[in-house]
XYZ file of C-alpha atoms in Angstrom:
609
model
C 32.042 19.309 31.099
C 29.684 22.365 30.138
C 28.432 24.107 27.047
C 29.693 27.604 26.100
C 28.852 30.324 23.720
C 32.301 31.758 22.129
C 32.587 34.198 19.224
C 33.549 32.767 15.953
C 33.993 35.297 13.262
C 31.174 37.639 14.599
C 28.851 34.649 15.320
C 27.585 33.330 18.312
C 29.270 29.454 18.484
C 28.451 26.445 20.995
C 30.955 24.222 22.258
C 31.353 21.846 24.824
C 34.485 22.209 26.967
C 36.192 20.445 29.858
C 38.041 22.379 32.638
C 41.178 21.111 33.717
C 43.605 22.456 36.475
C 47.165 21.892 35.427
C 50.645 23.712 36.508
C 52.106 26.716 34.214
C 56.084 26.865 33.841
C 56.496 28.463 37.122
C 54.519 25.126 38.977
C 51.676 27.530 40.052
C 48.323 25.420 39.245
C 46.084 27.376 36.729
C 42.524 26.711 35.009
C 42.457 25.693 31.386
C 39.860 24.557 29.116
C 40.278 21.686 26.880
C 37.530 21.636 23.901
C 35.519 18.643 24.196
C 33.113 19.005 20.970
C 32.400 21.947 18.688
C 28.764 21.918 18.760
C 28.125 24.667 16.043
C 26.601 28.268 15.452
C 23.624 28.883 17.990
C 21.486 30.156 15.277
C 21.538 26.591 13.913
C 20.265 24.911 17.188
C 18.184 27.877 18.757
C 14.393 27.070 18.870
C 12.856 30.989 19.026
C 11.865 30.437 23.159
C 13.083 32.342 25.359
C 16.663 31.559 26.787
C 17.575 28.767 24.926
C 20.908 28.410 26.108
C 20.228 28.528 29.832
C 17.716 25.935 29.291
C 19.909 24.477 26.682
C 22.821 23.717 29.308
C 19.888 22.759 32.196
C 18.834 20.048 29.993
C 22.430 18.656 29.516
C 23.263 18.816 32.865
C 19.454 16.669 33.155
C 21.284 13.947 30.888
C 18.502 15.081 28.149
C 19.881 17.721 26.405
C 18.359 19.642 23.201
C 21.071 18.946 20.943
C 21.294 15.285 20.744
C 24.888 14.941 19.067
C 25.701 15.970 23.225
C 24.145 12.801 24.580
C 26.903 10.541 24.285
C 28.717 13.314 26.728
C 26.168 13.015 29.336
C 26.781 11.719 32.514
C 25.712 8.335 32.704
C 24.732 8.498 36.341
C 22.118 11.516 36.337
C 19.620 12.371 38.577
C 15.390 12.273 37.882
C 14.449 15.345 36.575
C 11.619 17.025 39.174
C 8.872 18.837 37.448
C 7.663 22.478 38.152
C 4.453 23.725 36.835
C 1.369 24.992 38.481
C -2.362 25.078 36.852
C -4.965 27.651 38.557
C -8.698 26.254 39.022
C -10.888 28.041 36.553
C -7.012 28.282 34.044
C -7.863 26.485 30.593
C -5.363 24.356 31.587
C -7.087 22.481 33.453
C -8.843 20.781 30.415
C -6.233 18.232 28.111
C -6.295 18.815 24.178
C -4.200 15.798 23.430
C -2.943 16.176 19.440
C -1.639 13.660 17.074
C 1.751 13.329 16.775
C 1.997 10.498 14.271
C 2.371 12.964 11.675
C 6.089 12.328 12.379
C 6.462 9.447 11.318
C 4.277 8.947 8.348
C 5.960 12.359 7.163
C 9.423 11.003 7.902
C 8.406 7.811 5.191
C 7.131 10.406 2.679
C 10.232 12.297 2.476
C 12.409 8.915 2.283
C 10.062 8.211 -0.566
C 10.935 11.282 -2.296
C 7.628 13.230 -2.082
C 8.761 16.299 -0.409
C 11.780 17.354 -2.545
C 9.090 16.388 -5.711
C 6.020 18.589 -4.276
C 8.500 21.644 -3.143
C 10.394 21.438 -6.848
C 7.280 21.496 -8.899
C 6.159 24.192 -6.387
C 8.443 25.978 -7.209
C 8.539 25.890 -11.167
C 5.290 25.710 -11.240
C 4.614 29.288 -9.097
C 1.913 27.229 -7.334
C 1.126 30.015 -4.588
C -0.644 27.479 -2.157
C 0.988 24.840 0.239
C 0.525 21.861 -2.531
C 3.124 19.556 -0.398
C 1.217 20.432 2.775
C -2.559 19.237 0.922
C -0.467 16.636 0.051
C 0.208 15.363 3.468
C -2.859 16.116 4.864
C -4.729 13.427 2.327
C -2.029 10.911 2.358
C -2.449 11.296 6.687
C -5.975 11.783 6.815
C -6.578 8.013 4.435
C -4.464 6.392 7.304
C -5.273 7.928 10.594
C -9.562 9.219 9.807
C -10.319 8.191 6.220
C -13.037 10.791 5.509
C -14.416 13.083 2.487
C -11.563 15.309 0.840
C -13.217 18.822 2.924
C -13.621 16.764 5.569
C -9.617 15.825 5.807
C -9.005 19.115 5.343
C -10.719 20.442 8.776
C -8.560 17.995 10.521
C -5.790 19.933 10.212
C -6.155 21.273 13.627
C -5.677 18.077 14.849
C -1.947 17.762 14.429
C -0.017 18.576 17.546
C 1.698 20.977 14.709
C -0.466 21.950 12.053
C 0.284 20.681 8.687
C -1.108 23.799 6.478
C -1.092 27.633 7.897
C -2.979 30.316 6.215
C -4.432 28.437 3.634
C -7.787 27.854 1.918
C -9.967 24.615 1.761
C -10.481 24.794 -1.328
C -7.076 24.308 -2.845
C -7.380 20.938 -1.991
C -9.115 20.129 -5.129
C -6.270 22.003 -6.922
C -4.017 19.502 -4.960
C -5.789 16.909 -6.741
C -5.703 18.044 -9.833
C -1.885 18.688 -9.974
C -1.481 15.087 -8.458
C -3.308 14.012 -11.344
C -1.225 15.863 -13.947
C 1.974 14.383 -11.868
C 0.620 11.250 -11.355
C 3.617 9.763 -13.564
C 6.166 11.001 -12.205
C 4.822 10.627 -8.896
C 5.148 6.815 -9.403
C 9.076 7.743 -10.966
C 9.895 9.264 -7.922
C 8.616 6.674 -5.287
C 9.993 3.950 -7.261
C 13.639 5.686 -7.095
C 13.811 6.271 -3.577
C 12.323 2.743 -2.800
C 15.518 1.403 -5.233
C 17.939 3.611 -3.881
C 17.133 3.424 -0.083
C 14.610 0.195 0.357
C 16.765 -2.067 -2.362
C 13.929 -2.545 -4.634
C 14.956 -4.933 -7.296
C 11.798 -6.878 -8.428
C 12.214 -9.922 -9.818
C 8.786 -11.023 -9.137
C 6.087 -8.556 -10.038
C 2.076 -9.467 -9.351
C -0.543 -7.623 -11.091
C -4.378 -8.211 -10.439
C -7.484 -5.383 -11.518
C -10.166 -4.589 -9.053
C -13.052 -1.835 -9.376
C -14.708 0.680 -6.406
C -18.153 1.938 -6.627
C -19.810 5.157 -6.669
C -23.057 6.185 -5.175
C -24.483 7.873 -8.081
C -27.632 6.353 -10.299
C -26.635 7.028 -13.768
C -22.798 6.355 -15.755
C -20.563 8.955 -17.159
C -21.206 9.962 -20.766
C -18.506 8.967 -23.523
C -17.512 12.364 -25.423
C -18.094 12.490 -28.990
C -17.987 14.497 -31.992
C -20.210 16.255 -33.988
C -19.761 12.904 -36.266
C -20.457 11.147 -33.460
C -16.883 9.746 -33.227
C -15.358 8.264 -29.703
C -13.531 11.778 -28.094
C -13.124 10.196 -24.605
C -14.529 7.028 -22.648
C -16.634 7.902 -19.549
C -14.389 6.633 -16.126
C -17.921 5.814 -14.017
C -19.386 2.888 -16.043
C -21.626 0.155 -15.132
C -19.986 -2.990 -14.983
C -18.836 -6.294 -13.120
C -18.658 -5.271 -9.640
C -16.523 -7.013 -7.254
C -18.892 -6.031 -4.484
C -22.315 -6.974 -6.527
C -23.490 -3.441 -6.346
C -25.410 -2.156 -8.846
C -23.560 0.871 -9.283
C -21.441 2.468 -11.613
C -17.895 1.658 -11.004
C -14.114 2.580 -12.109
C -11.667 -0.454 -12.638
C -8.287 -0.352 -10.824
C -5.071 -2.467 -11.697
C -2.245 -2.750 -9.087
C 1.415 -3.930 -9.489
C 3.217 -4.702 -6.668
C 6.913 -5.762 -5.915
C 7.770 -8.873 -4.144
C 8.788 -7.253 -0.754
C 4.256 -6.006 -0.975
C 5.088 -2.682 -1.770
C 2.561 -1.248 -4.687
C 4.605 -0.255 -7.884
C 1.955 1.611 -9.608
C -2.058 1.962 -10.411
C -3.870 2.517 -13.095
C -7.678 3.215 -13.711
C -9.957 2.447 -16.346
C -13.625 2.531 -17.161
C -15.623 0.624 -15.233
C -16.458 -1.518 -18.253
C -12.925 -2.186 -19.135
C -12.400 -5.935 -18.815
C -9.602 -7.229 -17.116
C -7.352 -8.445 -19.829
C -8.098 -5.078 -21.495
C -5.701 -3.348 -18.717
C -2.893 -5.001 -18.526
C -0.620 -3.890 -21.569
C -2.070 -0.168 -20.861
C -1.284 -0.464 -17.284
C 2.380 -1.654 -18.398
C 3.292 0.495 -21.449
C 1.960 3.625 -18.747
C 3.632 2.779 -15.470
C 6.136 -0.104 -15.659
C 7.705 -0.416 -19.126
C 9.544 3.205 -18.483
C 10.931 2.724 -14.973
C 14.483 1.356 -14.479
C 13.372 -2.202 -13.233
C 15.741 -5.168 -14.040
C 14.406 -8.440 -15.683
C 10.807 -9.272 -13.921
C 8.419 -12.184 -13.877
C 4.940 -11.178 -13.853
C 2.516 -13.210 -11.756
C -0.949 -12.640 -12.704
C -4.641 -14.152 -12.576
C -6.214 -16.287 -15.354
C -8.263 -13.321 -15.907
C -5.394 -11.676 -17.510
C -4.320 -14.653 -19.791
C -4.270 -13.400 -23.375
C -1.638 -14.221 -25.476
C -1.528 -10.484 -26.741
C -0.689 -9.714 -23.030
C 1.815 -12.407 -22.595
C 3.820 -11.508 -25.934
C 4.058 -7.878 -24.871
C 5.802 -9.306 -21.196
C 8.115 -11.231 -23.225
C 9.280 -8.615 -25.885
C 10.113 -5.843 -23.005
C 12.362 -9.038 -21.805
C 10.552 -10.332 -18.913
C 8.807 -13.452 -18.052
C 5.434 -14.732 -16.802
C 3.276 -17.042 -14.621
C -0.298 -17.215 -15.091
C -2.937 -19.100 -14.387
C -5.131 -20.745 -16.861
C -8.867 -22.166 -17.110
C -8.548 -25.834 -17.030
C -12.239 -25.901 -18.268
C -11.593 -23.518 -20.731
C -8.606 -25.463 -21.854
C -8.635 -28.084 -24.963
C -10.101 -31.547 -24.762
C -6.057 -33.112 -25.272
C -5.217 -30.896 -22.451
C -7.560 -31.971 -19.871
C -7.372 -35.418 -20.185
C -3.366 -34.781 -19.635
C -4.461 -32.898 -16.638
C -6.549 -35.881 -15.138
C -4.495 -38.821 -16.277
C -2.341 -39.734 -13.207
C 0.308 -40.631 -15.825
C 3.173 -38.332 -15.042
C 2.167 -36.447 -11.376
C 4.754 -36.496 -8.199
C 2.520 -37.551 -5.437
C 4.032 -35.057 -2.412
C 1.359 -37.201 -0.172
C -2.028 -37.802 -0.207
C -3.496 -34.449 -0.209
C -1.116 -32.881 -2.970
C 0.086 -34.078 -6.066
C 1.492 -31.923 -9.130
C 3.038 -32.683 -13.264
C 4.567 -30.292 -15.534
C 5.499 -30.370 -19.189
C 6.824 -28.098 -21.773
C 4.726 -27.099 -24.763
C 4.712 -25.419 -28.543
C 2.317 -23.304 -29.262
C 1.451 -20.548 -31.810
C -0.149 -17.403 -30.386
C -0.330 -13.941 -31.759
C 1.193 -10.759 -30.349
C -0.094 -7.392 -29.897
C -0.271 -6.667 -34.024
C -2.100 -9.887 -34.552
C 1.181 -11.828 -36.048
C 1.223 -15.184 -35.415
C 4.189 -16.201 -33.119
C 5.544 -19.554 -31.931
C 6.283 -19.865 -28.292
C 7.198 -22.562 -25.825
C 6.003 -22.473 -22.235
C 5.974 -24.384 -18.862
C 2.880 -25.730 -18.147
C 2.283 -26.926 -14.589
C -0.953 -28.496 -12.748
C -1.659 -29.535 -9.759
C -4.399 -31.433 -7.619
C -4.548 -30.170 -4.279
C -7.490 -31.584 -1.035
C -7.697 -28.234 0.691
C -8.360 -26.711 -3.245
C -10.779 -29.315 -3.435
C -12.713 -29.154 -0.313
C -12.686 -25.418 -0.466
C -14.039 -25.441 -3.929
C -16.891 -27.237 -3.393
C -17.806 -26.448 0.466
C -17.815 -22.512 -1.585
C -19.982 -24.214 -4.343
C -22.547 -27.027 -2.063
C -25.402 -25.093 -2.171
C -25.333 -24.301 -6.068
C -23.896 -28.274 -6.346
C -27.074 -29.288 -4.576
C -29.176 -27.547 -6.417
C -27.658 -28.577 -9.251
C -28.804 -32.175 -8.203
C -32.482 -31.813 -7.192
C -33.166 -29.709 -10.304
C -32.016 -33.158 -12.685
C -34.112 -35.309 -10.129
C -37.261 -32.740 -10.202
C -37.020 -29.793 -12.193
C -40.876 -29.311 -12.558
C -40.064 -27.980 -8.666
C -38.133 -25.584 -9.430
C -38.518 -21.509 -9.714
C -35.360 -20.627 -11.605
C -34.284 -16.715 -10.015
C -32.391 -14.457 -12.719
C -29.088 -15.006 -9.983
C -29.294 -19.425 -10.379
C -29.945 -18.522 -13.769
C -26.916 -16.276 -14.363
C -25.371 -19.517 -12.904
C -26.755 -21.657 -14.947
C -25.230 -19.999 -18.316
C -22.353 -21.758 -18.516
C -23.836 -25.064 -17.741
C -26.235 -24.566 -21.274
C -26.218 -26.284 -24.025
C -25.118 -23.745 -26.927
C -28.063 -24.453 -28.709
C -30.712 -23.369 -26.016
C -29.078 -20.426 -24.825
C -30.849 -17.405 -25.183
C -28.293 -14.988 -26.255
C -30.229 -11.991 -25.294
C -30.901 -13.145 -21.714
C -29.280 -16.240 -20.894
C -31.999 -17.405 -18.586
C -34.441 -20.164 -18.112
C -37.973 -18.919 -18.642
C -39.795 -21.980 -18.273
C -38.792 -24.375 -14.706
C -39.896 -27.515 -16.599
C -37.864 -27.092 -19.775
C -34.693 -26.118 -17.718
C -33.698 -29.980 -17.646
C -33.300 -29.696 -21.662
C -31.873 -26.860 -21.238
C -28.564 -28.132 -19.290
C -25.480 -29.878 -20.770
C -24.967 -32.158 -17.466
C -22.001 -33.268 -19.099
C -20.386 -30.054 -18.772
C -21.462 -30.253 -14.964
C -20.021 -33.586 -14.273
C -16.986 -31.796 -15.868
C -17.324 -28.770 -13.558
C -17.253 -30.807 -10.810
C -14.328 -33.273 -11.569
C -12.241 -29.796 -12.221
C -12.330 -29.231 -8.113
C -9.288 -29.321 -6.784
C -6.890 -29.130 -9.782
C -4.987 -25.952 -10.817
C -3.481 -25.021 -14.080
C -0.444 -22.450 -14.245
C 1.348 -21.579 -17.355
C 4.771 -19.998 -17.477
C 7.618 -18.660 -19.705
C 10.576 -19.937 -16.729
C 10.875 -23.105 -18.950
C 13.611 -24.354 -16.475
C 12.110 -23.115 -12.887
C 10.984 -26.334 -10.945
C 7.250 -26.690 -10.813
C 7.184 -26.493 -7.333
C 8.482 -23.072 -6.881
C 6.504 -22.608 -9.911
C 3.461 -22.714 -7.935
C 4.668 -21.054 -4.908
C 5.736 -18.063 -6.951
C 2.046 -18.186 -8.190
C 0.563 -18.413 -4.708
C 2.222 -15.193 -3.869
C -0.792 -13.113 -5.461
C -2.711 -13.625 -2.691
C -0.887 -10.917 -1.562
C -2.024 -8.573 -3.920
C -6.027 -9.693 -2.900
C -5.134 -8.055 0.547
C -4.057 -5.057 -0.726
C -7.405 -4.512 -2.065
C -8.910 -5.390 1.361
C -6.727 -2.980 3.057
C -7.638 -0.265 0.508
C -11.363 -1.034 0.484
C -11.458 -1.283 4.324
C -8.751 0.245 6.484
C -8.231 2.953 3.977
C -11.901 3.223 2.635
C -11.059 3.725 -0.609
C -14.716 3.396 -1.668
C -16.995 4.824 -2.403
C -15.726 7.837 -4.179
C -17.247 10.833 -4.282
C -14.949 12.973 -6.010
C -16.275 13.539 -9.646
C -13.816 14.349 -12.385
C -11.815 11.677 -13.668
C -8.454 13.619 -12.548
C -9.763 13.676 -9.295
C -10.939 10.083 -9.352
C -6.931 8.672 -10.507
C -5.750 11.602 -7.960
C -7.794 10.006 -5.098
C -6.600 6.157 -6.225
C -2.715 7.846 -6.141
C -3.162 8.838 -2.521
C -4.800 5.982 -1.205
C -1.807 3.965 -2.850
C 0.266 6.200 -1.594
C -1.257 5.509 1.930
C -0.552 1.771 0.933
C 2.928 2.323 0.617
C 3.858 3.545 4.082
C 1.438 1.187 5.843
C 3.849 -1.353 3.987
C 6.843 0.130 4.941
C 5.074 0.015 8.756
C 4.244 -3.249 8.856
C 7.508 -4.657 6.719
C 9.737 -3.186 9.483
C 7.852 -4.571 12.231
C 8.084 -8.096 10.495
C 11.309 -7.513 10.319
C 12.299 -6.178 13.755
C 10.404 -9.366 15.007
C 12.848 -11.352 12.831
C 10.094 -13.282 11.147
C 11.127 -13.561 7.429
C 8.450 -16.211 6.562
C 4.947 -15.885 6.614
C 4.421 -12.770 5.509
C 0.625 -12.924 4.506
C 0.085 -14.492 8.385
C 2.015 -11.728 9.908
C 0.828 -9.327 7.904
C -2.998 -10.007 8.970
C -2.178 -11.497 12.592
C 1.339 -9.736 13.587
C 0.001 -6.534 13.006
C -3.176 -5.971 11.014
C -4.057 -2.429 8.925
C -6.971 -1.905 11.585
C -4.571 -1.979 14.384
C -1.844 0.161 13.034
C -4.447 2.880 12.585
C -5.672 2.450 15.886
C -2.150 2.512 17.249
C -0.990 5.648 15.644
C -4.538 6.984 16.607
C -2.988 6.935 20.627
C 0.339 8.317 19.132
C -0.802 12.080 21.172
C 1.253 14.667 23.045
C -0.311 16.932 25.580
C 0.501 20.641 26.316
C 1.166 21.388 29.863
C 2.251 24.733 31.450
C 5.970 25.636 31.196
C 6.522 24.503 27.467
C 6.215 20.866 28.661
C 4.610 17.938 26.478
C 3.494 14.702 28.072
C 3.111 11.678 25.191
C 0.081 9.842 25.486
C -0.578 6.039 25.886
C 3.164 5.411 24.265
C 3.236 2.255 26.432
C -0.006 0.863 24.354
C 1.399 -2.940 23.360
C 1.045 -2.105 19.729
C 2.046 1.069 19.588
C 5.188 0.388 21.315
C 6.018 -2.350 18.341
C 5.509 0.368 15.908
C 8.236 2.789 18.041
C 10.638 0.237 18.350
C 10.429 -0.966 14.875
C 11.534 2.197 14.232
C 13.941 2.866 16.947
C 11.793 5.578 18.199
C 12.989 5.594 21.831
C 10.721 7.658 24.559
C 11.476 7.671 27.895
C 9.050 8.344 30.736
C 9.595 12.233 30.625
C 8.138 15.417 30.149
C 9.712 16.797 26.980
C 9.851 20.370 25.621
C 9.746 21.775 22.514
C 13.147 21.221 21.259
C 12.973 17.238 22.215
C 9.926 17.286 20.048
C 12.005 18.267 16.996
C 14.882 16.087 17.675
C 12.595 13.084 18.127
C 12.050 14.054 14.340
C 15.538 13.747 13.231
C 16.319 10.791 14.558
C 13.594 8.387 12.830
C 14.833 6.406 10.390
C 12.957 4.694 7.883
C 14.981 1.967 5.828
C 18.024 0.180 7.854
């Protein structure tokens, strides 16, 4: 077999053809051709080098030919390709500029999520005049591969072993940020369409938890008023309660994420928003207008408000929370510790469940009667957990009733100490002890004996009247997931501190770095799943292949120039990078390659079986 060019209609037209010797009608033996494949117009497969169809019908006589719909027509048996090239002492050559080529893959899962047909539309009606798709990219591959400031990124275009942008200026990138901000909606529409389409999203579990980043700046943002002094706008950088304990100001995140660990949506909020202030914002803004089926939402006890809860149930969905037992009524806890009622799984784990009435009030302050699941458990590992976390403050709990005239109460064991006060000692200005020998009068032991029996008990709360407890409080467990999104985001992808200063470009920089957390999701679901471990997700998520190590991996993911338009891939036989290539079928032999291959290696990734 062989490839030839033909004319069809005026155009230059590949085929691959078979000759065949075969007798005419007078028995003489002629040559004919018998058309194997029509490979299509050469304009369609020609790369702009030089003699593309000589080299074009070298490499399929190699067995590695440009056009890879002509593989399966290679001879199986073909012989090692010998390599050519010379380098002159002194020549440039001589020195390696290995280049990332990465890029290909995290730009393959960015168009499967929609984001290049959305940037290149908008473009377009829009008359944006710079590369906004291309800024795009480079943020969204610059958070995974060399998390740095936004200018920063930007220089490492030349990095690439193609570069992303061409003829552009640096400073657009803050326009990219602002139209990512404007689009941050329908960014969120877009991902969520192609992940439903192509990935099978259909939540029926969605978690939701808040957290907050820091920035390195001394004073909070301003709120804008009127000349009346009336609230215009709520400065994003406030001080508040800082995950981190830094006294700086911060902006509050919340995060939904599906039940595959694939973020939904984000949403920020000043940095003294509390938690259960976000949720029904978060919702009406991000999730209440996509085209999600029926949902449970799994949140923290920090998000328990009735308000909240009536708002999940009127869009039609359901809910698991959890709930402070010591916050709880007196009826309730003694329920909780009675051993009236619990199945005893063994010694270490015992739970009880029970339905309830109660009357709560919705978002307009009506008063509504609901029934709910509630479901507590007593677990060992909660309990020993709990209080090896808590000795230290336990102990000193201890010596202080002995001997408090030894004590010197800090302003951090007093912050402590607030919730162990008796109401009518409690400074409401301060909340701290002034005086070390008046502290004992100061403390409602009682409520610390009741602290303490609390260890190792969990309360959960649910609408799923008829869902079994236990799967109750496995369904609930699941939002540890969501905790290592945050770690991911906060260390892999270095999420904080900010530094960008508007609050477009603060939600525009959150949007990328989720955006970031969507494809190293997509990375690591496929190689859970190529492994064909469908349990254990957290475990394999943080042992199988860990954020850190992807990075690293598609850090060594370089191609090298040589002479002779010939590429050599670099360390493609690293142990982890080869799990990320074969997750993704990414096949590459040990070869030089040459331009074309490059681009076909392109085609062929794909991203959701």
């Amino acid at each position: 077999m062989f490839i030839e060019k033909i004319k069809n209609n005026g155009k230059d037209y590949l085929r691959l053809v078979h000759a065949v010797r075969k007798p005419n009608k007078n028995g003489d033996m002629i040559s004919s051709k018998k058309v194997i494949l029509n490979i299509g117009p050469l304009d369609r497969f020609d790369d702009g080098q030089p003699d593309y169809l000589e080299r074009l019908k070298k490499s399929f006589k190699a067995g590695n030919p440009l056009i890879p719909s002509l593989i399966p027509y290679c001879s199986s048996e073909k012989p090692a390709e010998t390599y050519h090239f010379s380098i002159q002492e002194g020549s440039p050559s001589c020195f390696g500029h290995p280049k990332l080529f990465s890029h290909v893959l995290l730009g393959r899962i960015l168009e499967e999520l929609g984001l290049n047909t959305f940037f290149s539309s908008y473009k377009g009606f829009t008359k944006l005049t710079y590369d906004v798709y291309g800024f795009a990219k480079l943020l969204v591959f610059g958070r995974l591969l060399n998390p740095a400031s936004k200018s920063a990124t930007v220089r490492q275009n030349e990095d690439y072993s193609e570069p992303i942008l061409k003829d552009f200026n640096p400073d657009n990138v803050y326009d990219t940020l602002s139209f990512i901000a404007a689009n941050k909606d329908k960014i969120i529409r877009r991902m969520n369409t192609n992940l439903v389409k192509k990935a099978g999203r259909s939540p029926s579990i969605i978690y939701y938890d808040v957290t907050n980043f820091y920035f390195e700046i001394e004073d909070p943002d301003e709120d804008i008023v009127d000349e009346e002094g009336c609230l215009l706008e709520k400065g994003l950088r406030k001080f508040g309660v800082c995950k981190e304990e830094r006294h700086l100001p911060i902006v509050q995140m919340g995060l939904f994420m599906d039940d595959n660990g694939i973020p939904i949506a984000i949403e920020s909020f000043p940095g003294n928003t509390l938690d259960h202030l976000t949720l029904r914002p978060a919702l009406k803004r991000n999730i209440d207008g996509l085209d999600l089926s029926r949902f449970i939402l799994i949140a923290d006890r920090g998000i328990c408000n009735y308000m909240n809860l009536m708002h999940v149930l009127d869009a039609g969905n359901g809910y698991i929370v959890s709930k402070s037992l010591l916050k709880s009524t007196k009826k309730e806890q003694e329920w909780c510790y009675s051993d009236a009622g619990y199945t005893v799984i063994s010694e270490d784990f015992k739970y009880k469940s029970r339905i309830v009435s109660r009357t709560v009030k919705d978002e307009k302050g009506s008063p509504r009667r609901i029934e709910e699941k509630v479901v507590v458990y007593w677990s060992r590992k909660f309990q020993e957990r709990s209080r090896k976390e808590n000795q230290s403050f336990l102990d000193f709990l201890q010596k202080l009733e002995e001997s408090p005239e030894n004590f010197r109460i800090t302003s951090i064991q007093a912050k402590s100490l607030r919730k162990f006060m008796k109401k009518e000692y409690v400074n409401t200005k301060t909340g701290e002890a002034i005086h070390s020998s008046d502290i004992k009068g100061f403390l409602d032991f009682e409520k610390v004996s009741a602290y303490k029996k609390s260890m190792g008990y969990y309360q959960i709360v649910t609408s799923e009247l008829a869902m079994d407890p236990q799967e109750v409080i496995d369904k609930y467990h699941g939002l540890t997931q969501i905790e290592d999104q945050f770690k991911v985001m906060k260390g892999d992808l270095e999420t904080r501190p900010i530094y960008v200063r508007t609050p477009e470009h603060v939600e525009a920089h959150l949007l990328i770095c989720m955006i970031a957390l969507v494809a190293m999701r997509i990375i690591q679901n496929r190689i859970r799943d190529c492994s064909g471990d469908k349990g254990e997700r957290d475990v394999y998520w943080n042992v199988g292949m860990s954020g850190e190590r992807i990075r690293t991996a598609l850090n060594k993911w370089k191609v090298d120039t040589l002479p002779g338009d010939l590429y050599r891939f670099m360390d493609v036989d690293d142990p982890d990078l080869s799990i990320i290539l074969k997750a993704f079928g990414i096949d590459i032999p040990a070869k030089l390659y040459r331009r074309a291959e490059l681009k076909s290696l392109k085609t062929g990734v794909k991203i959701f079986k």
